[in-house]
Each structure stands twice: as structure tokens, then as C-alpha cells.
mmCIF file of C-alpha atoms in Angstrom:
data_model
loop_
_atom_site.group_PDB
_atom_site.id
_atom_site.type_symbol
_atom_site.label_atom_id
_atom_site.label_comp_id
_atom_site.label_asym_id
_atom_site.label_seq_id
_atom_site.Cartn_x
_atom_site.Cartn_y
_atom_site.Cartn_z
ATOM 1 C CA MET A 1 0.000 0.000 0.000
ATOM 2 C CA SER A 2 1.275 3.499 -0.804
ATOM 3 C CA ARG A 3 2.189 5.978 1.911
ATOM 4 C CA LEU A 4 -0.905 8.045 1.110
ATOM 5 C CA GLY A 5 -3.094 4.951 1.325
ATOM 6 C CA THR A 6 -1.516 3.973 4.640
ATOM 7 C CA LEU A 7 -2.053 7.490 5.969
ATOM 8 C CA GLY A 8 -5.685 7.397 4.873
ATOM 9 C CA ALA A 9 -6.239 4.091 6.667
ATOM 10 C CA ARG A 10 -4.633 5.414 9.865
ATOM 11 C CA LEU A 11 -6.734 8.591 9.672
ATOM 12 C CA TYR A 12 -9.877 6.519 9.205
ATOM 13 C CA ARG A 13 -9.075 4.317 12.233
ATOM 14 C CA GLY A 14 -8.284 7.366 14.358
ATOM 15 C CA GLU A 15 -4.645 6.419 14.934
ATOM 16 C CA VAL A 16 -3.445 9.819 13.699
ATOM 17 C CA GLY A 17 -5.261 13.046 13.002
ATOM 18 C CA TYR A 18 -5.279 16.802 12.902
ATOM 19 C CA ASP A 19 -7.585 18.853 15.076
ATOM 20 C CA PHE A 20 -9.388 20.939 12.449
ATOM 21 C CA VAL A 21 -12.358 21.692 14.687
ATOM 22 C CA ALA A 22 -10.319 23.036 17.615
ATOM 23 C CA LYS A 23 -8.546 25.487 15.290
ATOM 24 C CA ARG A 24 -11.759 26.632 13.622
ATOM 25 C CA LYS A 25 -11.230 30.281 14.553
ATOM 26 C CA ILE A 26 -8.115 30.316 12.374
ATOM 27 C CA TRP A 27 -10.030 28.896 9.399
ATOM 28 C CA TYR A 28 -12.905 31.324 9.975
ATOM 29 C CA GLY A 29 -10.435 34.225 9.978
ATOM 30 C CA ILE A 30 -8.819 33.083 6.718
ATOM 31 C CA SER A 31 -12.220 32.670 5.062
ATOM 32 C CA ILE A 32 -13.410 36.073 6.234
ATOM 33 C CA LEU A 33 -10.249 37.707 4.869
ATOM 34 C CA ILE A 34 -10.611 36.013 1.473
ATOM 35 C CA THR A 35 -14.323 36.805 1.331
ATOM 36 C CA ILE A 36 -13.744 40.485 2.153
ATOM 37 C CA THR A 37 -11.120 40.673 -0.608
ATOM 38 C CA ALA A 38 -13.579 39.147 -3.073
ATOM 39 C CA ILE A 39 -16.351 41.545 -2.057
ATOM 40 C CA VAL A 40 -14.045 44.565 -2.352
ATOM 41 C CA GLY A 41 -12.955 43.428 -5.809
ATOM 42 C CA LEU A 42 -16.571 42.969 -6.808
ATOM 43 C CA ALA A 43 -17.544 46.417 -5.501
ATOM 44 C CA VAL A 44 -14.576 48.247 -7.033
ATOM 45 C CA ARG A 45 -14.201 46.545 -10.406
ATOM 46 C CA GLY A 46 -17.605 44.964 -10.891
ATOM 47 C CA LEU A 47 -18.392 42.052 -13.176
ATOM 48 C CA ASN A 48 -17.624 42.132 -16.876
ATOM 49 C CA MET A 49 -21.031 41.003 -18.084
ATOM 50 C CA GLY A 50 -21.185 39.393 -21.520
ATOM 51 C CA ILE A 51 -23.578 40.495 -24.216
ATOM 52 C CA GLU A 52 -25.884 37.624 -23.282
ATOM 53 C CA PHE A 53 -26.672 39.605 -20.119
ATOM 54 C CA SER A 54 -26.042 43.243 -21.097
ATOM 55 C CA GLY A 55 -27.059 43.144 -24.758
ATOM 56 C CA GLY A 56 -24.915 44.164 -27.721
ATOM 57 C CA ALA A 57 -23.572 42.928 -31.051
ATOM 58 C CA VAL A 58 -21.126 40.291 -32.253
ATOM 59 C CA PHE A 59 -19.332 40.728 -35.578
ATOM 60 C CA ALA A 60 -17.775 37.686 -37.259
ATOM 61 C CA THR A 61 -15.559 38.322 -40.285
ATOM 62 C CA GLU A 62 -13.986 36.220 -43.005
ATOM 63 C CA LYS A 63 -10.242 35.603 -43.149
ATOM 64 C CA THR A 64 -8.346 38.898 -43.181
ATOM 65 C CA SER A 65 -4.802 40.204 -42.931
ATOM 66 C CA VAL A 66 -5.842 43.224 -40.869
ATOM 67 C CA SER A 67 -4.597 43.067 -37.287
ATOM 68 C CA ALA A 68 -6.933 42.689 -34.317
ATOM 69 C CA ASP A 69 -5.762 46.041 -32.901
ATOM 70 C CA ALA A 70 -6.649 47.893 -36.109
ATOM 71 C CA ALA A 71 -10.094 46.306 -36.232
ATOM 72 C CA LYS A 72 -10.658 47.140 -32.555
ATOM 73 C CA GLU A 73 -9.699 50.787 -33.092
ATOM 74 C CA THR A 74 -12.160 51.113 -35.991
ATOM 75 C CA VAL A 75 -15.062 49.501 -34.117
ATOM 76 C CA GLU A 76 -14.541 51.553 -30.950
ATOM 77 C CA ARG A 77 -14.246 54.802 -32.922
ATOM 78 C CA VAL A 78 -17.499 54.231 -34.851
ATOM 79 C CA SER A 79 -19.591 52.584 -32.080
ATOM 80 C CA GLY A 80 -18.341 54.612 -29.124
ATOM 81 C CA HIS A 81 -18.146 51.455 -26.970
ATOM 82 C CA THR A 82 -15.352 49.175 -25.843
ATOM 83 C CA ALA A 83 -14.790 46.208 -28.151
ATOM 84 C CA ILE A 84 -13.369 42.752 -27.436
ATOM 85 C CA VAL A 85 -11.556 41.313 -30.472
ATOM 86 C CA GLN A 86 -10.440 37.700 -30.789
ATOM 87 C CA LYS A 87 -8.148 36.544 -33.592
ATOM 88 C CA GLN A 88 -9.171 33.011 -34.464
ATOM 89 C CA GLY A 89 -6.858 30.321 -35.751
ATOM 90 C CA ASP A 90 -8.026 30.485 -39.379
ATOM 91 C CA GLY A 91 -7.427 34.235 -39.655
ATOM 92 C CA LYS A 92 -11.020 35.224 -38.935
ATOM 93 C CA LEU A 93 -12.001 37.874 -36.382
ATOM 94 C CA ARG A 94 -14.700 37.807 -33.732
ATOM 95 C CA ILE A 95 -15.562 41.251 -32.389
ATOM 96 C CA GLN A 96 -17.918 41.745 -29.467
ATOM 97 C CA VAL A 97 -19.402 45.103 -28.451
ATOM 98 C CA SER A 98 -21.702 45.387 -25.427
ATOM 99 C CA GLU A 99 -24.726 47.716 -25.192
ATOM 100 C CA LEU A 100 -24.755 48.444 -28.921
ATOM 101 C CA GLU A 101 -28.121 49.302 -30.496
ATOM 102 C CA THR A 102 -29.303 48.156 -33.920
ATOM 103 C CA LYS A 103 -28.699 51.445 -35.784
ATOM 104 C CA ALA A 104 -25.204 51.813 -34.369
ATOM 105 C CA SER A 105 -24.427 48.202 -35.212
ATOM 106 C CA VAL A 106 -25.242 48.770 -38.881
ATOM 107 C CA LYS A 107 -22.827 51.720 -39.056
ATOM 108 C CA THR A 108 -20.189 49.693 -37.259
ATOM 109 C CA GLN A 109 -20.650 46.801 -39.685
ATOM 110 C CA GLU A 110 -20.200 49.101 -42.693
ATOM 111 C CA ALA A 111 -17.087 50.746 -41.238
ATOM 112 C CA LEU A 112 -15.599 47.377 -40.331
ATOM 113 C CA ALA A 113 -16.198 45.977 -43.829
ATOM 114 C CA GLU A 114 -14.515 49.022 -45.308
ATOM 115 C CA LYS A 115 -11.538 48.719 -42.992
ATOM 116 C CA LEU A 116 -11.107 45.030 -43.758
ATOM 117 C CA ASP A 117 -11.626 45.627 -47.500
ATOM 118 C CA MET A 118 -14.347 43.016 -47.901
ATOM 119 C CA PRO A 119 -18.030 43.030 -48.908
ATOM 120 C CA ILE A 120 -20.422 43.952 -46.143
ATOM 121 C CA ASN A 121 -22.165 40.570 -46.407
ATOM 122 C CA LYS A 122 -18.880 38.927 -45.354
ATOM 123 C CA VAL A 123 -19.232 40.569 -41.930
ATOM 124 C CA ASN A 124 -21.936 38.664 -40.065
ATOM 125 C CA THR A 125 -23.714 40.560 -37.300
ATOM 126 C CA ASP A 126 -25.690 39.075 -34.391
ATOM 127 C CA ILE A 127 -27.706 41.485 -32.248
ATOM 128 C CA VAL A 128 -28.612 40.631 -28.660
ATOM 129 C CA GLY A 129 -31.240 42.918 -27.158
ATOM 130 C CA PRO A 130 -30.889 44.076 -23.541
ATOM 131 C CA SER A 131 -34.336 42.712 -22.656
ATOM 132 C CA TRP A 132 -33.257 39.218 -23.689
ATOM 133 C CA GLY A 133 -30.095 39.588 -21.635
ATOM 134 C CA GLU A 134 -32.113 40.639 -18.587
ATOM 135 C CA GLU A 135 -34.356 37.622 -19.060
ATOM 136 C CA ILE A 136 -31.325 35.319 -19.118
ATOM 137 C CA ALA A 137 -29.941 36.977 -15.966
ATOM 138 C CA ASP A 138 -33.285 36.616 -14.157
ATOM 139 C CA LYS A 139 -33.486 32.935 -15.059
ATOM 140 C CA ALA A 140 -29.941 32.402 -13.820
ATOM 141 C CA TRP A 141 -30.702 34.017 -10.439
ATOM 142 C CA THR A 142 -33.975 32.090 -10.179
ATOM 143 C CA GLY A 143 -32.224 28.793 -10.885
ATOM 144 C CA LEU A 144 -29.585 29.568 -8.256
ATOM 145 C CA ALA A 145 -32.194 30.495 -5.632
ATOM 146 C CA VAL A 146 -34.225 27.328 -6.302
ATOM 147 C CA PHE A 147 -31.051 25.254 -6.050
ATOM 148 C CA MET A 148 -30.193 26.775 -2.654
ATOM 149 C CA VAL A 149 -33.693 26.239 -1.263
ATOM 150 C CA LEU A 150 -33.809 22.604 -2.381
ATOM 151 C CA VAL A 151 -30.383 21.948 -0.886
ATOM 152 C CA VAL A 152 -31.382 23.372 2.488
ATOM 153 C CA ILE A 153 -34.650 21.384 2.557
ATOM 154 C CA TYR A 154 -32.930 18.131 1.621
ATOM 155 C CA LEU A 155 -30.126 18.476 4.157
ATOM 156 C CA ALA A 156 -32.566 19.471 6.892
ATOM 157 C CA LEU A 157 -34.637 16.344 6.215
ATOM 158 C CA ALA A 158 -31.761 13.924 5.618
ATOM 159 C CA PHE A 159 -29.578 15.191 8.470
ATOM 160 C CA GLU A 160 -30.610 18.153 10.642
ATOM 161 C CA TRP A 161 -31.085 21.903 10.349
ATOM 162 C CA ARG A 162 -27.622 22.698 11.728
ATOM 163 C CA MET A 163 -25.980 20.766 8.923
ATOM 164 C CA ALA A 164 -28.261 22.480 6.407
ATOM 165 C CA VAL A 165 -27.208 25.901 7.718
ATOM 166 C CA ALA A 166 -23.509 24.954 7.648
ATOM 167 C CA ALA A 167 -23.776 23.656 4.078
ATOM 168 C CA LEU A 168 -25.580 26.829 2.981
ATOM 169 C CA VAL A 169 -22.878 29.024 4.533
ATOM 170 C CA ALA A 170 -20.207 26.968 2.753
ATOM 171 C CA LEU A 171 -22.027 27.353 -0.586
ATOM 172 C CA ILE A 172 -22.351 31.117 -0.177
ATOM 173 C CA HIS A 173 -18.654 31.206 0.755
ATOM 174 C CA ASP A 174 -17.717 29.345 -2.460
ATOM 175 C CA LEU A 175 -19.963 31.521 -4.632
ATOM 176 C CA THR A 176 -18.636 34.769 -3.186
ATOM 177 C CA ILE A 177 -15.011 33.797 -3.692
ATOM 178 C CA THR A 178 -15.582 32.596 -7.265
ATOM 179 C CA VAL A 179 -17.518 35.708 -8.279
ATOM 180 C CA GLY A 180 -14.919 37.918 -6.599
ATOM 181 C CA VAL A 181 -12.118 36.254 -8.569
ATOM 182 C CA TYR A 182 -14.084 36.870 -11.763
ATOM 183 C CA ALA A 183 -14.293 40.545 -10.869
ATOM 184 C CA LEU A 184 -10.574 40.795 -10.045
ATOM 185 C CA VAL A 185 -9.431 38.910 -13.146
ATOM 186 C CA GLY A 186 -11.888 40.669 -15.449
ATOM 187 C CA PHE A 187 -13.116 37.557 -17.252
ATOM 188 C CA GLU A 188 -16.413 37.910 -19.044
ATOM 189 C CA VAL A 189 -19.515 36.499 -17.367
ATOM 190 C CA THR A 190 -21.448 34.370 -19.844
ATOM 191 C CA PRO A 191 -23.988 31.528 -19.636
ATOM 192 C CA GLY A 192 -20.939 29.240 -19.520
ATOM 193 C CA THR A 193 -19.965 30.933 -16.267
ATOM 194 C CA VAL A 194 -23.372 30.151 -14.777
ATOM 195 C CA ILE A 195 -22.988 26.517 -15.821
ATOM 196 C CA GLY A 196 -19.601 26.411 -14.114
ATOM 197 C CA LEU A 197 -20.998 27.927 -10.913
ATOM 198 C CA LEU A 198 -23.815 25.398 -10.691
ATOM 199 C CA THR A 199 -21.320 22.599 -11.308
ATOM 200 C CA ILE A 200 -18.990 23.637 -8.503
ATOM 201 C CA LEU A 201 -21.890 24.016 -6.085
ATOM 202 C CA GLY A 202 -22.850 20.415 -6.703
ATOM 203 C CA TYR A 203 -19.256 19.268 -6.208
ATOM 204 C CA SER A 204 -18.871 21.254 -2.994
ATOM 205 C CA LEU A 205 -22.073 19.729 -1.633
ATOM 206 C CA TYR A 206 -20.919 16.238 -2.563
ATOM 207 C CA ASP A 207 -17.799 16.540 -0.426
ATOM 208 C CA THR A 208 -19.703 18.144 2.450
ATOM 209 C CA VAL A 209 -22.484 15.559 2.481
ATOM 210 C CA VAL A 210 -19.971 12.695 2.670
ATOM 211 C CA VAL A 211 -18.455 14.182 5.831
ATOM 212 C CA PHE A 212 -21.899 14.876 7.292
ATOM 213 C CA ASP A 213 -23.011 11.307 6.636
ATOM 214 C CA GLY A 214 -20.038 9.911 8.521
ATOM 215 C CA LEU A 215 -20.630 12.393 11.339
ATOM 216 C CA LYS A 216 -24.272 11.398 11.595
ATOM 217 C CA GLU A 217 -23.340 7.732 12.036
ATOM 218 C CA SER A 218 -20.539 8.459 14.510
ATOM 219 C CA ALA A 219 -22.706 10.754 16.642
ATOM 220 C CA LYS A 220 -25.547 8.257 17.008
ATOM 221 C CA ASP A 221 -26.371 7.800 20.713
ATOM 222 C CA ILE A 222 -23.557 10.186 21.583
ATOM 223 C CA THR A 223 -25.143 11.237 24.880
ATOM 224 C CA LYS A 224 -24.976 7.642 26.186
ATOM 225 C CA GLN A 225 -21.186 7.758 26.464
ATOM 226 C CA THR A 226 -18.754 10.021 28.282
ATOM 227 C CA ARG A 227 -15.558 9.476 26.324
ATOM 228 C CA TRP A 228 -15.864 11.970 23.432
ATOM 229 C CA THR A 229 -17.421 15.391 22.960
ATOM 230 C CA TYR A 230 -19.362 16.213 19.806
ATOM 231 C CA SER A 231 -16.513 18.362 18.471
ATOM 232 C CA GLU A 232 -14.060 15.484 18.878
ATOM 233 C CA ILE A 233 -16.348 13.059 17.075
ATOM 234 C CA ALA A 234 -16.842 15.637 14.291
ATOM 235 C CA ASN A 235 -13.084 15.993 13.980
ATOM 236 C CA ARG A 236 -12.611 12.213 13.789
ATOM 237 C CA SER A 237 -15.230 11.970 11.025
ATOM 238 C CA LEU A 238 -13.480 14.751 9.120
ATOM 239 C CA ASN A 239 -10.084 13.062 9.419
ATOM 240 C CA GLY A 240 -11.611 9.796 8.241
ATOM 241 C CA THR A 241 -12.566 11.320 4.875
ATOM 242 C CA LEU A 242 -9.639 13.745 4.567
ATOM 243 C CA VAL A 243 -7.424 11.781 2.185
ATOM 244 C CA ARG A 244 -10.366 10.853 -0.010
ATOM 245 C CA SER A 245 -11.393 14.520 -0.238
ATOM 246 C CA ILE A 246 -7.848 15.523 -1.198
ATOM 247 C CA ASN A 247 -7.637 12.796 -3.842
ATOM 248 C CA THR A 248 -10.966 13.652 -5.477
ATOM 249 C CA THR A 249 -10.151 17.371 -5.457
ATOM 250 C CA VAL A 250 -6.740 16.914 -7.095
ATOM 251 C CA VAL A 251 -8.131 14.547 -9.719
ATOM 252 C CA ALA A 252 -10.911 17.032 -10.517
ATOM 253 C CA LEU A 253 -8.567 20.055 -10.630
ATOM 254 C CA LEU A 254 -6.026 18.565 -13.040
ATOM 255 C CA PRO A 255 -8.258 18.397 -16.154
ATOM 256 C CA VAL A 256 -9.865 21.734 -15.282
ATOM 257 C CA ALA A 257 -6.390 23.276 -15.033
ATOM 258 C CA GLY A 258 -5.690 21.880 -18.495
ATOM 259 C CA LEU A 259 -8.811 23.593 -19.827
ATOM 260 C CA LEU A 260 -7.945 26.884 -18.149
ATOM 261 C CA PHE A 261 -4.217 27.229 -18.818
ATOM 262 C CA ILE A 262 -3.895 25.353 -22.102
ATOM 263 C CA GLY A 263 -7.295 25.641 -23.740
ATOM 264 C CA GLY A 264 -8.052 29.126 -22.505
ATOM 265 C CA GLY A 265 -4.539 30.543 -22.192
ATOM 266 C CA PHE A 266 -2.675 29.214 -25.231
ATOM 267 C CA LEU A 267 -5.518 28.460 -27.621
ATOM 268 C CA GLY A 268 -7.526 31.541 -26.715
ATOM 269 C CA ALA A 269 -10.852 29.723 -26.535
ATOM 270 C CA GLY A 270 -13.289 32.137 -24.930
ATOM 271 C CA MET A 271 -15.928 29.615 -23.851
ATOM 272 C CA LEU A 272 -13.271 27.454 -22.199
ATOM 273 C CA ASN A 273 -12.157 30.470 -20.173
ATOM 274 C CA ASP A 274 -15.699 31.141 -19.009
ATOM 275 C CA ILE A 275 -16.323 27.625 -17.736
ATOM 276 C CA SER A 276 -12.838 26.566 -16.631
ATOM 277 C CA LEU A 277 -12.099 29.582 -14.389
ATOM 278 C CA ALA A 278 -15.367 29.112 -12.499
ATOM 279 C CA LEU A 279 -14.666 25.398 -12.143
ATOM 280 C CA PHE A 280 -11.042 25.827 -11.045
ATOM 281 C CA VAL A 281 -11.694 28.487 -8.399
ATOM 282 C CA GLY A 282 -14.939 26.890 -7.271
ATOM 283 C CA LEU A 283 -13.507 23.381 -6.886
ATOM 284 C CA ALA A 284 -10.616 24.681 -4.779
ATOM 285 C CA ALA A 285 -12.932 26.840 -2.655
ATOM 286 C CA GLY A 286 -15.411 23.981 -2.296
ATOM 287 C CA ALA A 287 -12.751 21.577 -1.050
ATOM 288 C CA TYR A 288 -11.575 24.187 1.459
ATOM 289 C CA SER A 289 -15.068 24.990 2.728
ATOM 290 C CA SER A 290 -16.098 21.349 3.180
ATOM 291 C CA ILE A 291 -13.073 20.724 5.418
ATOM 292 C CA PHE A 292 -12.453 24.029 7.179
ATOM 293 C CA ILE A 293 -15.901 25.674 7.239
ATOM 294 C CA ALA A 294 -18.842 23.260 7.075
ATOM 295 C CA THR A 295 -17.843 20.659 9.676
ATOM 296 C CA PRO A 296 -16.362 23.084 12.252
ATOM 297 C CA LEU A 297 -19.491 25.241 11.895
ATOM 298 C CA VAL A 298 -21.728 22.226 12.558
ATOM 299 C CA ALA A 299 -19.688 21.471 15.682
ATOM 300 C CA ASP A 300 -20.028 25.113 16.776
ATOM 301 C CA LEU A 301 -23.807 25.050 16.386
ATOM 302 C CA LYS A 302 -24.198 21.609 17.950
ATOM 303 C CA GLU A 303 -22.082 22.418 21.013
ATOM 304 C CA ARG A 304 -24.605 25.132 21.920
ATOM 305 C CA ASP A 305 -27.279 22.491 22.458
ATOM 306 C CA PRO A 306 -27.955 21.916 26.198
ATOM 307 C CA GLN A 307 -27.471 18.156 25.843
ATOM 308 C CA MET A 308 -24.095 18.638 24.165
ATOM 309 C CA LYS A 309 -23.048 21.133 26.848
ATOM 310 C CA ALA A 310 -23.933 18.577 29.522
ATOM 311 C CA LEU A 311 -22.018 15.893 27.621
ATOM 312 C CA THR A 312 -18.931 18.111 27.417
ATOM 313 C CA ARG A 313 -19.056 18.686 31.174
ATOM 314 C CA ARG A 314 -19.322 14.942 31.851
ATOM 315 C CA VAL A 315 -16.432 14.137 29.506
ATOM 316 C CA ARG A 316 -14.198 16.741 31.109
ATOM 317 C CA ALA A 317 -15.127 15.601 34.609
ATOM 318 C CA LYS A 318 -14.362 11.977 33.757
ATOM 319 C CA ARG A 319 -10.998 12.884 32.220
ATOM 320 C CA ALA A 320 -10.099 14.955 35.259
ATOM 321 C CA ALA A 321 -11.011 12.060 37.531
ATOM 322 C CA GLN A 322 -8.981 9.613 35.440
ATOM 323 C CA ALA A 323 -5.991 11.967 35.473
ATOM 324 C CA ALA A 324 -6.198 12.295 39.237
ATOM 325 C CA LYS A 325 -6.517 8.525 39.617
ATOM 326 C CA ALA A 326 -3.504 7.980 37.359
ATOM 327 C CA ASP A 327 -1.438 10.418 39.438
ATOM 328 C CA SER A 328 -2.375 8.714 42.671
ATOM 329 C CA GLY A 329 -1.671 5.307 41.114
ATOM 330 C CA GLN A 330 1.853 6.381 40.287
ATOM 331 C CA ASP A 331 2.380 7.508 43.883
ATOM 332 C CA ASP A 332 1.266 4.287 45.589
ATOM 333 C CA GLY A 333 2.314 1.808 42.889
ATOM 334 C CA ARG A 334 -1.235 0.949 41.797
ATOM 335 C CA GLY A 335 -0.839 2.204 38.184
ATOM 336 C CA ALA A 336 -1.320 -1.262 36.722
ATOM 337 C CA ASP A 337 -4.531 -1.757 38.697
ATOM 338 C CA THR A 338 -5.826 1.604 37.448
ATOM 339 C CA ASP A 339 -5.168 0.631 33.845
ATOM 340 C CA ALA A 340 -6.989 -2.618 34.376
ATOM 341 C CA GLU A 341 -9.995 -0.809 35.789
ATOM 342 C CA ASP A 342 -10.025 1.604 32.834
ATOM 343 C CA ALA A 343 -9.813 -1.320 30.450
ATOM 344 C CA GLY A 344 -12.977 -2.734 32.008
ATOM 345 C CA ASP A 345 -14.993 0.384 31.237
ATOM 346 C CA ASP A 346 -18.080 -0.339 29.174
ATOM 347 C CA GLU A 347 -17.217 2.466 26.730
ATOM 348 C CA PRO A 348 -15.065 1.791 23.660
ATOM 349 C CA GLN A 349 -11.321 2.094 24.235
ATOM 350 C CA ASP A 350 -10.072 1.737 20.665
ATOM 351 C CA ALA A 351 -9.422 5.328 19.739
ATOM 352 C CA SER A 352 -7.204 8.222 20.723
ATOM 353 C CA PRO A 353 -8.389 11.728 21.632
ATOM 354 C CA ALA A 354 -9.209 13.789 18.565
ATOM 355 C CA GLY A 355 -6.468 15.995 17.275
ATOM 356 C CA LEU A 356 -3.539 14.020 18.648
ATOM 357 C CA VAL A 357 -0.917 12.899 16.161
ATOM 358 C CA GLY A 358 0.846 9.603 16.749
ATOM 359 C CA GLN A 359 0.184 6.039 17.762
ATOM 360 C CA ARG A 360 -2.716 5.564 20.148
ATOM 361 C CA ARG A 361 -2.251 3.646 23.420
ATOM 362 C CA GLN A 362 -3.789 0.194 23.308
ATOM 363 C CA PRO A 363 -5.782 -0.987 26.338
ATOM 364 C CA VAL A 364 -4.078 -3.320 28.785
ATOM 365 C CA SER A 365 -5.317 -6.878 28.364
ATOM 366 C CA ARG A 366 -6.354 -8.902 31.377
ATOM 367 C CA ASN A 367 -7.148 -12.486 32.132
ATOM 368 C CA ARG A 368 -10.938 -12.838 31.842
ATOM 369 C CA GLY A 369 -10.931 -16.178 33.657
ATOM 370 C CA GLY A 370 -9.590 -14.775 36.916
ATOM 371 C CA ARG A 371 -7.266 -17.814 37.443
ATOM 372 C CA GLY A 372 -4.005 -18.900 35.941
ATOM 373 C CA GLY A 373 -3.168 -22.309 34.569
ATOM 374 C CA LYS A 374 -4.665 -24.476 31.865
ATOM 375 C CA ARG A 375 -8.404 -24.887 31.324
ATOM 376 C CA ARG A 376 -9.685 -28.325 32.197
#
């Protein structure tokens, strides 16, 4: 078995682990800082909305020797709006101008055909009205809102309302960061971007739900024992799925990175940029939120429950009593007897306290028969 596989098995059995839940204030602080940066970028720079949302015109030309900069200068001078020009591999040009009305688009088409020295019918023009763009934007927001509501209802029914709230916070966290990166980078927001956002939300939920499912099973009848607090059990569940979450995230990010940096960067494919940036940022943010936000937040909310508070007090009291008994056992030479008594506890002894790294201490075995010698 590989080292990563061995580590995953040890994490799952609770032999090693990292206390994510206890350090949740650090993760909350990092998330708040990143979120504030994204919001500031969104407020200062705003989103570069594509013509599908803002309306405008797209001009597609035949093969030409005229440079993209010259064509851009002509279009911006005639239309009075900023133009985005893409030089395609076969020598054709694709020119996009937002918020351009029909009359202005006709003049722009004529000027562009003259500049490129080609018949006007060789410059194809597609007009997107602002009302159609607003309709697309409204449908996108409606679809996102319906998605959020259905997610909250499902998680509340399948798990509990605290997990639904934590998952919703994680989703909003992922959305805010992704949209903020779009604003800072200046990529155009198109229907492909919306598709990417919905995709990453589903992926983020998938990772979160897996952790929640393990936590639900581990926390069953939790108040009937006094060995672990809810936060410790939540941390153990998180460590048990940690390696799997890392593996699935890396495997998902590699092809998306290929789309973004090779397809979008070197080949200049606009649609690939729209989808791949949303996927890349969203997948990374989703993996972070499922580990560092969702589960610690569930533990925070759950620990406020009166039953969980009482459980925490009982666990701490028992540990204090055991520590005192161990100290007194060392003083009077009864340490072995103390270990034997602890080994006879009805509660499970096959795990180490959450957050500790290293080999756990195995319980001391004892002779169940009470007598030595061979059985007759």
C-alpha cells in the first residue's frame, strides 16, 4: 500500500489526526479575509457582463490580414463602446461590443467591412437585445435560488437543520469567492460561467455531504457515552474522509487546469475560459469549505445544544477524575490496577483523543478467567 493509502487508513481508524475543529477560529479568519477581498474586488471593479446579459452585437468576419488592434480601433471609434476582439486560428475575427443598439451596429458593420476591404455581407452581425439579456440573468438568479432552497430542505430532512445551515454558509462562501475572482481577473460572465458555478456548487455539496453522513453515524447515541465530545467526534469523522477529499479534489482540478491554462490561455478559446475559471476556483474553494468551514461550523452550532453542553461537562469531569486517579496510582504503585480498571470500562477504548498525532495507546489486556493455569 502506498504511503498516502496507509495514511488514509490510519486517519480513518483514528490512529493519527489533525484537530481541524479546535482550530476553527483560524479557518474562519482566513475565510473572512478572502471573502472580504472578493467583495471589495466585486464592488470596485464589478463584473464584466457578456452580451448575453447586457445586450450588444457580435461581428464575425472572413479571413483577413488586418490586425486585431486595427479592427478594434475602428469599431470603438465608430460605435463609441469598448470592443473585445479575438483573432481566431483560421485568420477570422470575432468582435464583441456590449450595449450596442441596432442602428449603431449597422454603421459599425459598414465601417468594419470598409476597414477590412471586404463586402459587407462577409461581416456577419448578431444582435442581442438588452431585454433578452435581462431575461437570461433573471433565469440564472432564479435557478440559483431554487437550487439553494432545495439543498437546504434536503439536508434538513436527511440530516438536521444545523448541517443544512452549515452547508448553505459553505455554498455562499464558495460563490462569493468565485464571483470575486471573476471581478478581479476581469473575465467575461457568460452563460458558460453560470454553468460552471452550478457545477462547482454540486461538487462542494458532494464533499460536504460525505463528511456529514459519517458524522451522523458516529454521533448516534452520543449522549450515552462520556468518552468523546461532539466536536471530537466531528473531527474524527473529518479526518476519516480527509485523504479521499484531497484525492478527489486533485483529480478534478487537473483536467480543469488543463482547460484553463492550455485551452483558454494558449488556444484563446473564450468559452473554455468562461467555464474553466469558475470550475477551477470553485472546486478549490469547495474543497476548502467542506473541510475548514462546514464541519467546524456544525460542531459550533451543535455544542450550543444543552445536551451537548452537559455531555462536554461529563467528559471533562471523567478525564479529570482519570488523570487524578492515574497520578495517585503512580504515587502508591497501583498504576497497573488503574489501567486494568479503565480497560474494564463499558465504553469503547479503541481510539485516541481527537487531534492528537501519533500512535494511540492500546488498552491493557487482562485475564478474563480470573485464574491462571490451563483450562480443564
